[in-house]
Amino acid sequence: MNKRLSTLVMLCATAFTVIKAQYNISGTVKNESGEPVSYAAIRVNQTFLTAQSNTNGEYVFKNLKDGIYVLETFSIGYKRQMDTVSISGTSVTKDIVLQKNEVVIDEVLVQSTRTNENSGFAYSTMNKEDIQKQNLGQDVPYLLNNQTSVVSTSDAGTGIGYTGLRIRGTDASRINVTVNGIPTNDPESQGTYWVDFPDLASSTNSIQVQRGVGSSTNGAGAFGGSINIQTNTLNTKPYAQIITSGGSFNTIRTTLSAGTGLLNDHWALDARASRISSDGFIDRGYSKLYSWYLSGGYYGKKTTIKGIAFSGNEQTYQAWWGIPETKLNGQPKDSLFDYLYNNLGYVSPADTINIKESDPRTYNIYTYKNQTDNYKQDNYQ
């Protein structure tokens, strides 16, 4: 009995030691002259851990386990800094040295619509890396579907074409949406039609979702929430890429993008072209979406002059009606005939075939070949 008790005590002590084996990463954020940088934002990549340097430039991350961590540091007036830190059995001191940015960064352009940790608003922000991980060509509401208090919907069932969202149960007419601080809510319906600028996420640097009344000074009232989109900021290095992805229901997305980087220390140009198509989950609920994005600007030490243009061209078969309860529950066909006649005023031969042969889960009330929305929207900023 004593041996068992001793063994149990040793196991508990070992477990306690393992649980307590947590360490810190701390240090000072400095500039190239060795001066401390106050209020710099530090983030541990692939986690939700964030910290901010104090007035002396000091920061700390506590209770970390052994492993390799990548610290990403931001501060206005300095270039973004990436540092790799390895923890192995002891706490680590890591000083971060930031290099001055010779051009104005774009973050200042969206301050009137953005909030931060010092405000009283509930919010979450997706940065470019988070967006790229989830961006498969679906509309912005589906990228935000995992954000707190956000619920997304899709007419065709694939997140491509007509999509919508609610924040805290409030519909689109009470959600303020801005792109680079410019409101996008429709003046008549007060909603935002995301299908009008497909694949905007591929040209987006960050998205902030504010829940409830937010800080935006522009656009419609934000009783339910605010969505603030900031498009691509300055990329100092030239790049070119082709992205292709595919999925169920013949869903295909192709994106071509390129940028010059910073030319002559002051000029930059970025461009993107995209095509997205899908048959949709709902019968005939297909989408054919085309879009492009173009930005160019002059970047100085104190001044930025930038022009942005983006456009979307969509053809979407209407699937917004939904599936009648009589069809979904397999009720007698006569009740569905009555439903169609009461809502459409007629039942055509094609409707009769559709009622009898369509899958209850994918049923679409529309059978007319050209029952489509064809719309183009241009945006200039």
mmCIF file of C-alpha atoms in Angstrom:
data_model
loop_
_atom_site.group_PDB
_atom_site.id
_atom_site.type_symbol
_atom_site.label_atom_id
_atom_site.label_comp_id
_atom_site.label_asym_id
_atom_site.label_seq_id
_atom_site.Cartn_x
_atom_site.Cartn_y
_atom_site.Cartn_z
ATOM 1 C CA MET A 1 0.000 0.000 0.000
ATOM 2 C CA ASN A 2 2.853 2.382 0.844
ATOM 3 C CA LYS A 3 4.495 1.637 -2.496
ATOM 4 C CA ARG A 4 1.294 2.480 -4.341
ATOM 5 C CA LEU A 5 0.930 5.694 -2.381
ATOM 6 C CA SER A 6 4.538 6.676 -3.119
ATOM 7 C CA THR A 7 4.056 5.961 -6.822
ATOM 8 C CA LEU A 8 0.882 8.072 -6.880
ATOM 9 C CA VAL A 9 2.666 10.971 -5.198
ATOM 10 C CA MET A 10 5.536 10.793 -7.698
ATOM 11 C CA LEU A 11 3.111 10.754 -10.663
ATOM 12 C CA CYS A 12 1.243 13.767 -9.306
ATOM 13 C CA ALA A 13 4.521 15.618 -8.769
ATOM 14 C CA THR A 14 5.635 14.787 -12.311
ATOM 15 C CA ALA A 15 2.326 15.925 -13.783
ATOM 16 C CA PHE A 16 2.509 19.149 -11.753
ATOM 17 C CA THR A 17 6.022 19.757 -13.077
ATOM 18 C CA VAL A 18 4.884 19.237 -16.697
ATOM 19 C CA ILE A 19 1.925 21.582 -16.253
ATOM 20 C CA LYS A 20 4.142 24.246 -14.716
ATOM 21 C CA ALA A 21 6.784 23.961 -17.477
ATOM 22 C CA GLN A 22 5.795 27.197 -19.151
ATOM 23 C CA TYR A 23 8.074 30.062 -20.095
ATOM 24 C CA ASN A 24 8.104 33.675 -21.197
ATOM 25 C CA ILE A 25 9.318 35.624 -24.212
ATOM 26 C CA SER A 26 10.199 39.188 -23.278
ATOM 27 C CA GLY A 27 12.329 42.013 -24.557
ATOM 28 C CA THR A 28 12.395 45.551 -25.881
ATOM 29 C CA VAL A 29 11.213 46.954 -29.207
ATOM 30 C CA LYS A 30 13.788 49.433 -30.530
ATOM 31 C CA ASN A 31 14.554 51.358 -33.687
ATOM 32 C CA GLU A 32 17.841 51.272 -35.571
ATOM 33 C CA SER A 33 19.233 54.018 -33.316
ATOM 34 C CA GLY A 34 18.566 51.944 -30.205
ATOM 35 C CA GLU A 35 15.675 54.116 -29.046
ATOM 36 C CA PRO A 36 12.632 52.320 -27.584
ATOM 37 C CA VAL A 37 9.501 52.134 -29.739
ATOM 38 C CA SER A 38 6.361 52.645 -27.665
ATOM 39 C CA TYR A 39 2.975 51.038 -28.354
ATOM 40 C CA ALA A 40 4.240 48.679 -31.051
ATOM 41 C CA ALA A 41 1.869 45.751 -31.723
ATOM 42 C CA ILE A 42 3.410 42.272 -31.509
ATOM 43 C CA ARG A 43 1.560 39.144 -32.625
ATOM 44 C CA VAL A 44 2.505 35.473 -32.397
ATOM 45 C CA ASN A 45 1.733 33.988 -35.824
ATOM 46 C CA GLN A 46 -0.741 31.103 -36.022
ATOM 47 C CA THR A 47 -2.190 32.052 -32.582
ATOM 48 C CA PHE A 48 -4.434 34.651 -30.973
ATOM 49 C CA LEU A 49 -1.609 35.900 -28.718
ATOM 50 C CA THR A 50 -0.886 39.630 -28.958
ATOM 51 C CA ALA A 51 1.084 42.141 -26.910
ATOM 52 C CA GLN A 52 1.903 45.843 -26.992
ATOM 53 C CA SER A 53 5.147 47.518 -25.998
ATOM 54 C CA ASN A 54 4.918 49.990 -23.119
ATOM 55 C CA THR A 55 6.360 53.519 -22.983
ATOM 56 C CA ASN A 56 9.845 52.009 -22.518
ATOM 57 C CA GLY A 57 9.395 49.671 -25.499
ATOM 58 C CA GLU A 58 9.127 46.595 -23.260
ATOM 59 C CA TYR A 59 6.845 43.655 -24.051
ATOM 60 C CA VAL A 60 6.222 40.160 -22.708
ATOM 61 C CA PHE A 61 4.408 36.942 -23.667
ATOM 62 C CA LYS A 62 3.758 34.685 -20.664
ATOM 63 C CA ASN A 63 3.037 30.995 -20.107
ATOM 64 C CA LEU A 64 4.417 29.613 -23.379
ATOM 65 C CA LYS A 65 5.429 26.001 -23.922
ATOM 66 C CA ASP A 66 8.566 24.704 -25.596
ATOM 67 C CA GLY A 67 8.511 25.326 -29.330
ATOM 68 C CA ILE A 68 9.319 27.719 -32.162
ATOM 69 C CA TYR A 69 7.397 31.004 -32.306
ATOM 70 C CA VAL A 70 7.266 33.651 -35.032
ATOM 71 C CA LEU A 71 6.763 37.202 -33.733
ATOM 72 C CA GLU A 72 5.244 39.751 -36.116
ATOM 73 C CA THR A 73 5.720 43.382 -35.058
ATOM 74 C CA PHE A 74 3.902 46.469 -36.387
ATOM 75 C CA SER A 75 4.335 50.145 -35.603
ATOM 76 C CA ILE A 76 3.358 53.252 -37.549
ATOM 77 C CA GLY A 77 6.395 54.681 -39.317
ATOM 78 C CA TYR A 78 8.285 51.364 -39.322
ATOM 79 C CA LYS A 79 8.428 48.309 -41.583
ATOM 80 C CA ARG A 80 6.748 45.114 -40.459
ATOM 81 C CA GLN A 81 9.285 42.895 -38.684
ATOM 82 C CA MET A 82 9.290 39.071 -38.458
ATOM 83 C CA ASP A 83 11.425 37.354 -35.779
ATOM 84 C CA THR A 84 11.715 33.650 -34.962
ATOM 85 C CA VAL A 85 12.171 32.673 -31.313
ATOM 86 C CA SER A 86 12.837 29.159 -29.996
ATOM 87 C CA ILE A 87 11.940 28.093 -26.445
ATOM 88 C CA SER A 88 13.666 25.034 -25.039
ATOM 89 C CA GLY A 89 13.425 24.602 -21.291
ATOM 90 C CA THR A 90 13.868 28.248 -20.306
ATOM 91 C CA SER A 91 12.435 31.740 -20.788
ATOM 92 C CA VAL A 92 13.875 33.776 -23.667
ATOM 93 C CA THR A 93 14.818 37.422 -24.036
ATOM 94 C CA LYS A 94 14.359 38.768 -27.549
ATOM 95 C CA ASP A 95 14.917 42.393 -28.489
ATOM 96 C CA ILE A 96 13.164 43.494 -31.677
ATOM 97 C CA VAL A 97 14.781 46.085 -33.963
ATOM 98 C CA LEU A 98 12.460 47.920 -36.358
ATOM 99 C CA GLN A 99 13.566 49.656 -39.533
ATOM 100 C CA LYS A 100 12.073 53.015 -40.409
ATOM 101 C CA ASN A 101 9.615 53.067 -43.286
ATOM 102 C CA GLU A 102 10.547 55.661 -45.886
ATOM 103 C CA VAL A 103 6.973 55.939 -47.155
ATOM 104 C CA VAL A 104 3.590 56.607 -45.572
ATOM 105 C CA ILE A 105 1.706 53.393 -44.794
ATOM 106 C CA ASP A 106 -1.963 52.996 -45.677
ATOM 107 C CA GLU A 107 -3.285 52.141 -42.210
ATOM 108 C CA VAL A 108 -3.878 55.830 -41.456
ATOM 109 C CA LEU A 109 -6.484 55.918 -44.240
ATOM 110 C CA VAL A 110 -8.950 53.753 -42.332
ATOM 111 C CA GLN A 111 -8.603 55.133 -38.804
ATOM 112 C CA SER A 112 -12.002 56.841 -39.002
ATOM 113 C CA THR A 113 -13.702 53.449 -39.430
ATOM 114 C CA ARG A 114 -11.418 51.243 -37.319
ATOM 115 C CA THR A 115 -11.351 50.614 -33.578
ATOM 116 C CA ASN A 116 -8.649 49.203 -31.262
ATOM 117 C CA GLU A 117 -8.161 47.532 -27.909
ATOM 118 C CA ASN A 118 -8.499 50.843 -26.070
ATOM 119 C CA SER A 119 -12.074 51.395 -27.267
ATOM 120 C CA GLY A 120 -15.252 50.059 -25.731
ATOM 121 C CA PHE A 121 -16.375 48.223 -28.878
ATOM 122 C CA ALA A 122 -16.471 44.461 -29.452
ATOM 123 C CA TYR A 123 -14.495 43.662 -32.589
ATOM 124 C CA SER A 124 -12.246 41.185 -34.385
ATOM 125 C CA THR A 125 -9.771 41.716 -37.224
ATOM 126 C CA MET A 126 -8.643 39.339 -39.962
ATOM 127 C CA ASN A 127 -5.219 40.169 -41.401
ATOM 128 C CA LYS A 128 -3.976 39.245 -44.868
ATOM 129 C CA GLU A 129 -2.564 35.878 -43.784
ATOM 130 C CA ASP A 130 -5.857 34.857 -42.149
ATOM 131 C CA ILE A 131 -7.805 35.899 -45.249
ATOM 132 C CA GLN A 132 -5.538 33.975 -47.627
ATOM 133 C CA LYS A 133 -5.953 30.756 -45.617
ATOM 134 C CA GLN A 134 -9.738 30.837 -46.042
ATOM 135 C CA ASN A 135 -10.048 32.508 -49.438
ATOM 136 C CA LEU A 136 -11.267 29.830 -51.865
ATOM 137 C CA GLY A 137 -13.218 32.238 -54.053
ATOM 138 C CA GLN A 138 -16.321 32.439 -51.869
ATOM 139 C CA ASP A 139 -17.853 35.815 -51.068
ATOM 140 C CA VAL A 140 -16.790 37.897 -48.055
ATOM 141 C CA PRO A 141 -19.749 36.773 -45.851
ATOM 142 C CA TYR A 142 -18.429 33.194 -46.000
ATOM 143 C CA LEU A 143 -14.925 34.342 -45.041
ATOM 144 C CA LEU A 144 -16.458 35.951 -41.960
ATOM 145 C CA ASN A 145 -18.718 33.039 -41.052
ATOM 146 C CA ASN A 146 -16.475 31.914 -38.163
ATOM 147 C CA GLN A 147 -16.320 35.380 -36.615
ATOM 148 C CA THR A 148 -18.187 35.870 -33.346
ATOM 149 C CA SER A 149 -21.925 36.652 -33.747
ATOM 150 C CA VAL A 150 -21.760 36.369 -37.576
ATOM 151 C CA VAL A 151 -24.112 34.053 -39.516
ATOM 152 C CA SER A 152 -23.751 33.754 -43.309
ATOM 153 C CA THR A 153 -26.269 32.592 -45.917
ATOM 154 C CA SER A 154 -26.026 31.563 -49.586
ATOM 155 C CA ASP A 155 -28.867 31.438 -52.119
ATOM 156 C CA ALA A 156 -27.240 28.725 -54.242
ATOM 157 C CA GLY A 157 -25.721 26.920 -51.246
ATOM 158 C CA THR A 158 -22.029 27.220 -52.157
ATOM 159 C CA GLY A 159 -21.118 30.671 -50.839
ATOM 160 C CA ILE A 160 -20.728 31.906 -54.413
ATOM 161 C CA GLY A 161 -23.216 34.229 -56.053
ATOM 162 C CA TYR A 162 -25.793 35.899 -53.849
ATOM 163 C CA THR A 163 -24.701 35.683 -50.211
ATOM 164 C CA GLY A 164 -25.604 37.605 -47.094
ATOM 165 C CA LEU A 165 -24.872 37.820 -43.410
ATOM 166 C CA ARG A 166 -26.281 38.852 -40.074
ATOM 167 C CA ILE A 167 -24.389 40.235 -37.090
ATOM 168 C CA ARG A 168 -25.989 39.669 -33.685
ATOM 169 C CA GLY A 169 -29.150 38.650 -35.527
ATOM 170 C CA THR A 170 -29.423 41.947 -37.401
ATOM 171 C CA ASP A 171 -29.851 41.945 -41.180
ATOM 172 C CA ALA A 172 -27.755 43.720 -43.820
ATOM 173 C CA SER A 173 -29.799 46.931 -43.683
ATOM 174 C CA ARG A 174 -28.310 47.629 -40.233
ATOM 175 C CA ILE A 175 -24.720 46.610 -40.995
ATOM 176 C CA ASN A 176 -22.405 49.422 -42.072
ATOM 177 C CA VAL A 177 -19.925 48.262 -44.757
ATOM 178 C CA THR A 178 -16.990 50.373 -45.937
ATOM 179 C CA VAL A 179 -14.108 49.719 -48.338
ATOM 180 C CA ASN A 180 -11.119 51.942 -47.485
ATOM 181 C CA GLY A 181 -13.500 54.097 -45.469
ATOM 182 C CA ILE A 182 -15.939 54.567 -48.379
ATOM 183 C CA PRO A 183 -19.496 53.267 -47.738
ATOM 184 C CA THR A 184 -20.856 50.534 -50.025
ATOM 185 C CA ASN A 185 -24.390 50.155 -48.632
ATOM 186 C CA ASP A 186 -27.019 50.512 -51.338
ATOM 187 C CA PRO A 187 -28.888 53.862 -50.979
ATOM 188 C CA GLU A 188 -32.278 52.200 -51.587
ATOM 189 C CA SER A 189 -32.179 48.896 -49.699
ATOM 190 C CA GLN A 190 -29.348 49.838 -47.261
ATOM 191 C CA GLY A 191 -27.806 46.396 -47.865
ATOM 192 C CA THR A 192 -24.527 45.373 -49.505
ATOM 193 C CA TYR A 193 -24.535 43.121 -52.576
ATOM 194 C CA TRP A 194 -21.289 41.170 -52.237
ATOM 195 C CA VAL A 195 -21.815 39.458 -55.609
ATOM 196 C CA ASP A 196 -21.147 42.813 -57.287
ATOM 197 C CA PHE A 197 -17.425 42.660 -56.417
ATOM 198 C CA PRO A 198 -16.438 38.973 -56.509
ATOM 199 C CA ASP A 199 -13.005 37.885 -55.249
ATOM 200 C CA LEU A 200 -12.439 41.218 -53.515
ATOM 201 C CA ALA A 201 -10.784 39.190 -50.749
ATOM 202 C CA SER A 202 -7.829 38.505 -53.079
ATOM 203 C CA SER A 203 -7.082 42.241 -53.052
ATOM 204 C CA THR A 204 -7.775 42.779 -49.348
ATOM 205 C CA ASN A 205 -5.184 43.499 -46.664
ATOM 206 C CA SER A 206 -7.465 43.265 -43.612
ATOM 207 C CA ILE A 207 -11.117 43.082 -42.535
ATOM 208 C CA GLN A 208 -12.413 44.338 -39.203
ATOM 209 C CA VAL A 209 -15.829 43.298 -37.896
ATOM 210 C CA GLN A 210 -17.329 45.485 -35.178
ATOM 211 C CA ARG A 211 -20.290 43.971 -33.323
ATOM 212 C CA GLY A 212 -23.040 46.352 -32.322
ATOM 213 C CA VAL A 213 -22.751 50.123 -32.639
ATOM 214 C CA GLY A 214 -19.218 50.767 -33.954
ATOM 215 C CA SER A 215 -16.788 53.605 -34.539
ATOM 216 C CA SER A 216 -17.451 54.261 -38.240
ATOM 217 C CA THR A 217 -18.036 57.918 -39.075
ATOM 218 C CA ASN A 218 -19.193 57.098 -42.634
ATOM 219 C CA GLY A 219 -22.182 55.446 -44.225
ATOM 220 C CA ALA A 220 -25.425 53.972 -42.945
ATOM 221 C CA GLY A 221 -26.307 53.367 -39.299
ATOM 222 C CA ALA A 222 -24.563 50.417 -37.675
ATOM 223 C CA PHE A 223 -27.131 49.059 -35.232
ATOM 224 C CA GLY A 224 -26.100 45.466 -35.888
ATOM 225 C CA GLY A 225 -22.432 45.981 -36.670
ATOM 226 C CA SER A 226 -19.790 47.337 -39.045
ATOM 227 C CA ILE A 227 -17.525 45.651 -41.583
ATOM 228 C CA ASN A 228 -14.456 47.666 -42.562
ATOM 229 C CA ILE A 229 -12.413 46.366 -45.497
ATOM 230 C CA GLN A 230 -8.965 47.700 -46.293
ATOM 231 C CA THR A 231 -7.629 46.768 -49.722
ATOM 232 C CA ASN A 232 -3.978 45.973 -50.450
ATOM 233 C CA THR A 233 -1.391 48.210 -48.849
ATOM 234 C CA LEU A 234 2.027 48.945 -50.309
ATOM 235 C CA ASN A 235 4.071 45.892 -51.298
ATOM 236 C CA THR A 236 7.674 47.047 -51.666
ATOM 237 C CA LYS A 237 8.793 43.956 -53.618
ATOM 238 C CA PRO A 238 7.624 42.954 -57.129
ATOM 239 C CA TYR A 239 5.458 39.829 -57.368
ATOM 240 C CA ALA A 240 3.307 37.777 -59.729
ATOM 241 C CA GLN A 241 1.079 34.812 -58.956
ATOM 242 C CA ILE A 242 -1.587 32.522 -60.375
ATOM 243 C CA ILE A 243 -4.084 30.902 -57.993
ATOM 244 C CA THR A 244 -6.476 28.149 -59.081
ATOM 245 C CA SER A 245 -8.853 26.246 -56.831
ATOM 246 C CA GLY A 246 -11.760 23.907 -57.403
ATOM 247 C CA GLY A 247 -14.527 22.235 -55.437
ATOM 248 C CA SER A 248 -17.882 20.518 -55.503
ATOM 249 C CA PHE A 249 -20.618 21.405 -57.994
ATOM 250 C CA ASN A 250 -18.058 22.306 -60.685
ATOM 251 C CA THR A 251 -16.791 25.266 -58.688
ATOM 252 C CA ILE A 252 -13.637 26.784 -60.212
ATOM 253 C CA ARG A 253 -11.756 29.944 -59.291
ATOM 254 C CA THR A 254 -8.802 31.426 -61.166
ATOM 255 C CA THR A 255 -6.960 34.548 -59.993
ATOM 256 C CA LEU A 256 -4.063 36.338 -61.706
ATOM 257 C CA SER A 257 -2.286 39.104 -59.799
ATOM 258 C CA ALA A 258 0.944 41.072 -60.113
ATOM 259 C CA GLY A 259 2.673 44.125 -58.696
ATOM 260 C CA THR A 260 5.671 46.259 -59.551
ATOM 261 C CA GLY A 261 6.894 46.726 -56.006
ATOM 262 C CA LEU A 262 8.267 50.149 -55.092
ATOM 263 C CA LEU A 263 9.742 51.838 -58.195
ATOM 264 C CA ASN A 264 12.273 54.650 -57.766
ATOM 265 C CA ASP A 265 11.453 54.611 -54.037
ATOM 266 C CA HIS A 266 8.078 56.283 -54.663
ATOM 267 C CA TRP A 267 5.815 54.560 -57.222
ATOM 268 C CA ALA A 268 3.854 51.286 -57.139
ATOM 269 C CA LEU A 269 1.246 49.553 -59.290
ATOM 270 C CA ASP A 270 -0.858 46.452 -58.459
ATOM 271 C CA ALA A 271 -3.362 44.559 -60.626
ATOM 272 C CA ARG A 272 -5.631 41.511 -60.359
ATOM 273 C CA ALA A 273 -8.091 39.672 -62.621
ATOM 274 C CA SER A 274 -10.406 36.880 -61.429
ATOM 275 C CA ARG A 275 -12.948 34.420 -62.782
ATOM 276 C CA ILE A 276 -15.220 32.320 -60.547
ATOM 277 C CA SER A 277 -17.882 29.876 -61.716
ATOM 278 C CA SER A 278 -20.097 27.335 -59.964
ATOM 279 C CA ASP A 279 -23.151 25.215 -60.775
ATOM 280 C CA GLY A 280 -24.445 25.754 -57.236
ATOM 281 C CA PHE A 281 -26.028 23.235 -54.883
ATOM 282 C CA ILE A 282 -29.568 24.377 -55.731
ATOM 283 C CA ASP A 283 -30.905 23.288 -59.160
ATOM 284 C CA ARG A 284 -29.816 25.712 -61.888
ATOM 285 C CA GLY A 285 -28.309 27.993 -59.209
ATOM 286 C CA TYR A 286 -25.172 28.696 -61.222
ATOM 287 C CA SER A 287 -22.889 31.738 -61.065
ATOM 288 C CA LYS A 288 -20.434 33.216 -63.566
ATOM 289 C CA LEU A 289 -18.422 35.979 -61.955
ATOM 290 C CA TYR A 290 -15.648 38.173 -63.364
ATOM 291 C CA SER A 291 -13.738 40.932 -61.598
ATOM 292 C CA TRP A 292 -10.607 43.075 -61.722
ATOM 293 C CA TYR A 293 -8.713 45.358 -59.351
ATOM 294 C CA LEU A 294 -6.153 48.059 -60.166
ATOM 295 C CA SER A 295 -4.296 50.413 -57.849
ATOM 296 C CA GLY A 296 -1.409 52.818 -58.347
ATOM 297 C CA GLY A 297 0.131 55.452 -56.182
ATOM 298 C CA TYR A 298 2.886 57.819 -55.203
ATOM 299 C CA TYR A 299 4.377 57.194 -51.745
ATOM 300 C CA GLY A 300 6.374 59.918 -50.051
ATOM 301 C CA LYS A 301 7.672 60.438 -46.522
ATOM 302 C CA LYS A 302 4.669 62.560 -45.539
ATOM 303 C CA THR A 303 2.238 62.184 -48.422
ATOM 304 C CA THR A 304 0.486 59.395 -50.292
ATOM 305 C CA ILE A 305 -1.535 59.913 -53.467
ATOM 306 C CA LYS A 306 -3.274 56.707 -54.500
ATOM 307 C CA GLY A 307 -5.935 55.731 -57.018
ATOM 308 C CA ILE A 308 -7.963 52.512 -56.782
ATOM 309 C CA ALA A 309 -10.450 51.008 -59.237
ATOM 310 C CA PHE A 310 -12.236 47.666 -59.021
ATOM 311 C CA SER A 311 -15.152 46.173 -60.872
ATOM 312 C CA GLY A 312 -17.360 43.088 -60.905
ATOM 313 C CA ASN A 313 -19.518 41.543 -63.599
ATOM 314 C CA GLU A 314 -21.932 38.818 -62.488
ATOM 315 C CA GLN A 315 -24.456 36.467 -64.031
ATOM 316 C CA THR A 316 -26.340 34.537 -61.371
ATOM 317 C CA TYR A 317 -29.363 32.255 -61.808
ATOM 318 C CA GLN A 318 -31.972 33.223 -59.249
ATOM 319 C CA ALA A 319 -32.294 30.817 -56.336
ATOM 320 C CA TRP A 320 -33.392 33.128 -53.559
ATOM 321 C CA TRP A 321 -36.946 31.775 -53.253
ATOM 322 C CA GLY A 322 -35.952 28.837 -51.067
ATOM 323 C CA ILE A 323 -37.499 25.369 -50.850
ATOM 324 C CA PRO A 324 -41.238 25.234 -50.031
ATOM 325 C CA GLU A 325 -42.057 23.234 -46.926
ATOM 326 C CA THR A 326 -44.518 21.140 -48.925
ATOM 327 C CA LYS A 327 -41.693 19.970 -51.228
ATOM 328 C CA LEU A 328 -39.121 19.447 -48.482
ATOM 329 C CA ASN A 329 -41.468 17.349 -46.347
ATOM 330 C CA GLY A 330 -42.684 15.249 -49.278
ATOM 331 C CA GLN A 331 -46.306 16.337 -48.944
ATOM 332 C CA PRO A 332 -48.823 15.544 -51.744
ATOM 333 C CA LYS A 333 -47.928 17.077 -55.084
ATOM 334 C CA ASP A 334 -51.291 18.888 -55.215
ATOM 335 C CA SER A 335 -50.274 21.141 -52.335
ATOM 336 C CA LEU A 336 -47.161 22.210 -54.239
ATOM 337 C CA PHE A 337 -49.231 22.883 -57.366
ATOM 338 C CA ASP A 338 -51.430 25.160 -55.230
ATOM 339 C CA TYR A 339 -48.332 26.838 -53.763
ATOM 340 C CA LEU A 340 -46.919 27.616 -57.215
ATOM 341 C CA TYR A 341 -50.240 28.839 -58.577
ATOM 342 C CA ASN A 342 -50.792 31.126 -55.573
ATOM 343 C CA ASN A 343 -47.308 32.657 -55.892
ATOM 344 C CA LEU A 344 -46.696 32.631 -59.655
ATOM 345 C CA GLY A 345 -50.240 32.739 -61.002
ATOM 346 C CA TYR A 346 -49.684 29.755 -63.289
ATOM 347 C CA VAL A 347 -48.146 26.264 -63.484
ATOM 348 C CA SER A 348 -46.352 25.550 -66.776
ATOM 349 C CA PRO A 349 -45.508 22.098 -68.186
ATOM 350 C CA ALA A 350 -41.870 22.693 -67.135
ATOM 351 C CA ASP A 351 -43.081 23.448 -63.591
ATOM 352 C CA THR A 352 -45.024 20.204 -63.531
ATOM 353 C CA ILE A 353 -41.914 18.206 -64.461
ATOM 354 C CA ASN A 354 -39.873 20.161 -61.920
ATOM 355 C CA ILE A 355 -42.375 19.381 -59.136
ATOM 356 C CA LYS A 356 -42.355 15.642 -59.851
ATOM 357 C CA GLU A 357 -38.695 14.947 -60.661
ATOM 358 C CA SER A 358 -36.521 17.410 -58.688
ATOM 359 C CA ASP A 359 -34.659 16.507 -55.511
ATOM 360 C CA PRO A 360 -36.475 17.971 -52.465
ATOM 361 C CA ARG A 361 -33.161 19.282 -51.080
ATOM 362 C CA THR A 362 -32.154 21.130 -54.272
ATOM 363 C CA TYR A 363 -35.551 22.178 -55.618
ATOM 364 C CA ASN A 364 -35.642 25.586 -57.333
ATOM 365 C CA ILE A 365 -38.999 27.137 -58.126
ATOM 366 C CA TYR A 366 -37.596 28.800 -61.252
ATOM 367 C CA THR A 367 -37.405 26.864 -64.522
ATOM 368 C CA TYR A 368 -37.100 29.684 -67.091
ATOM 369 C CA LYS A 369 -33.693 29.461 -68.803
ATOM 370 C CA ASN A 370 -32.882 33.168 -68.544
ATOM 371 C CA GLN A 371 -34.093 33.695 -64.967
ATOM 372 C CA THR A 372 -30.772 35.412 -64.220
ATOM 373 C CA ASP A 373 -29.384 38.573 -62.707
ATOM 374 C CA ASN A 374 -26.835 40.251 -64.975
ATOM 375 C CA TYR A 375 -25.131 43.151 -63.273
ATOM 376 C CA LYS A 376 -21.943 45.154 -63.422
ATOM 377 C CA GLN A 377 -20.617 47.530 -60.791
ATOM 378 C CA ASP A 378 -17.583 49.844 -61.093
ATOM 379 C CA ASN A 379 -15.892 51.426 -58.067
ATOM 380 C CA TYR A 380 -13.368 54.274 -58.214
ATOM 381 C CA GLN A 381 -11.550 55.648 -55.178
#
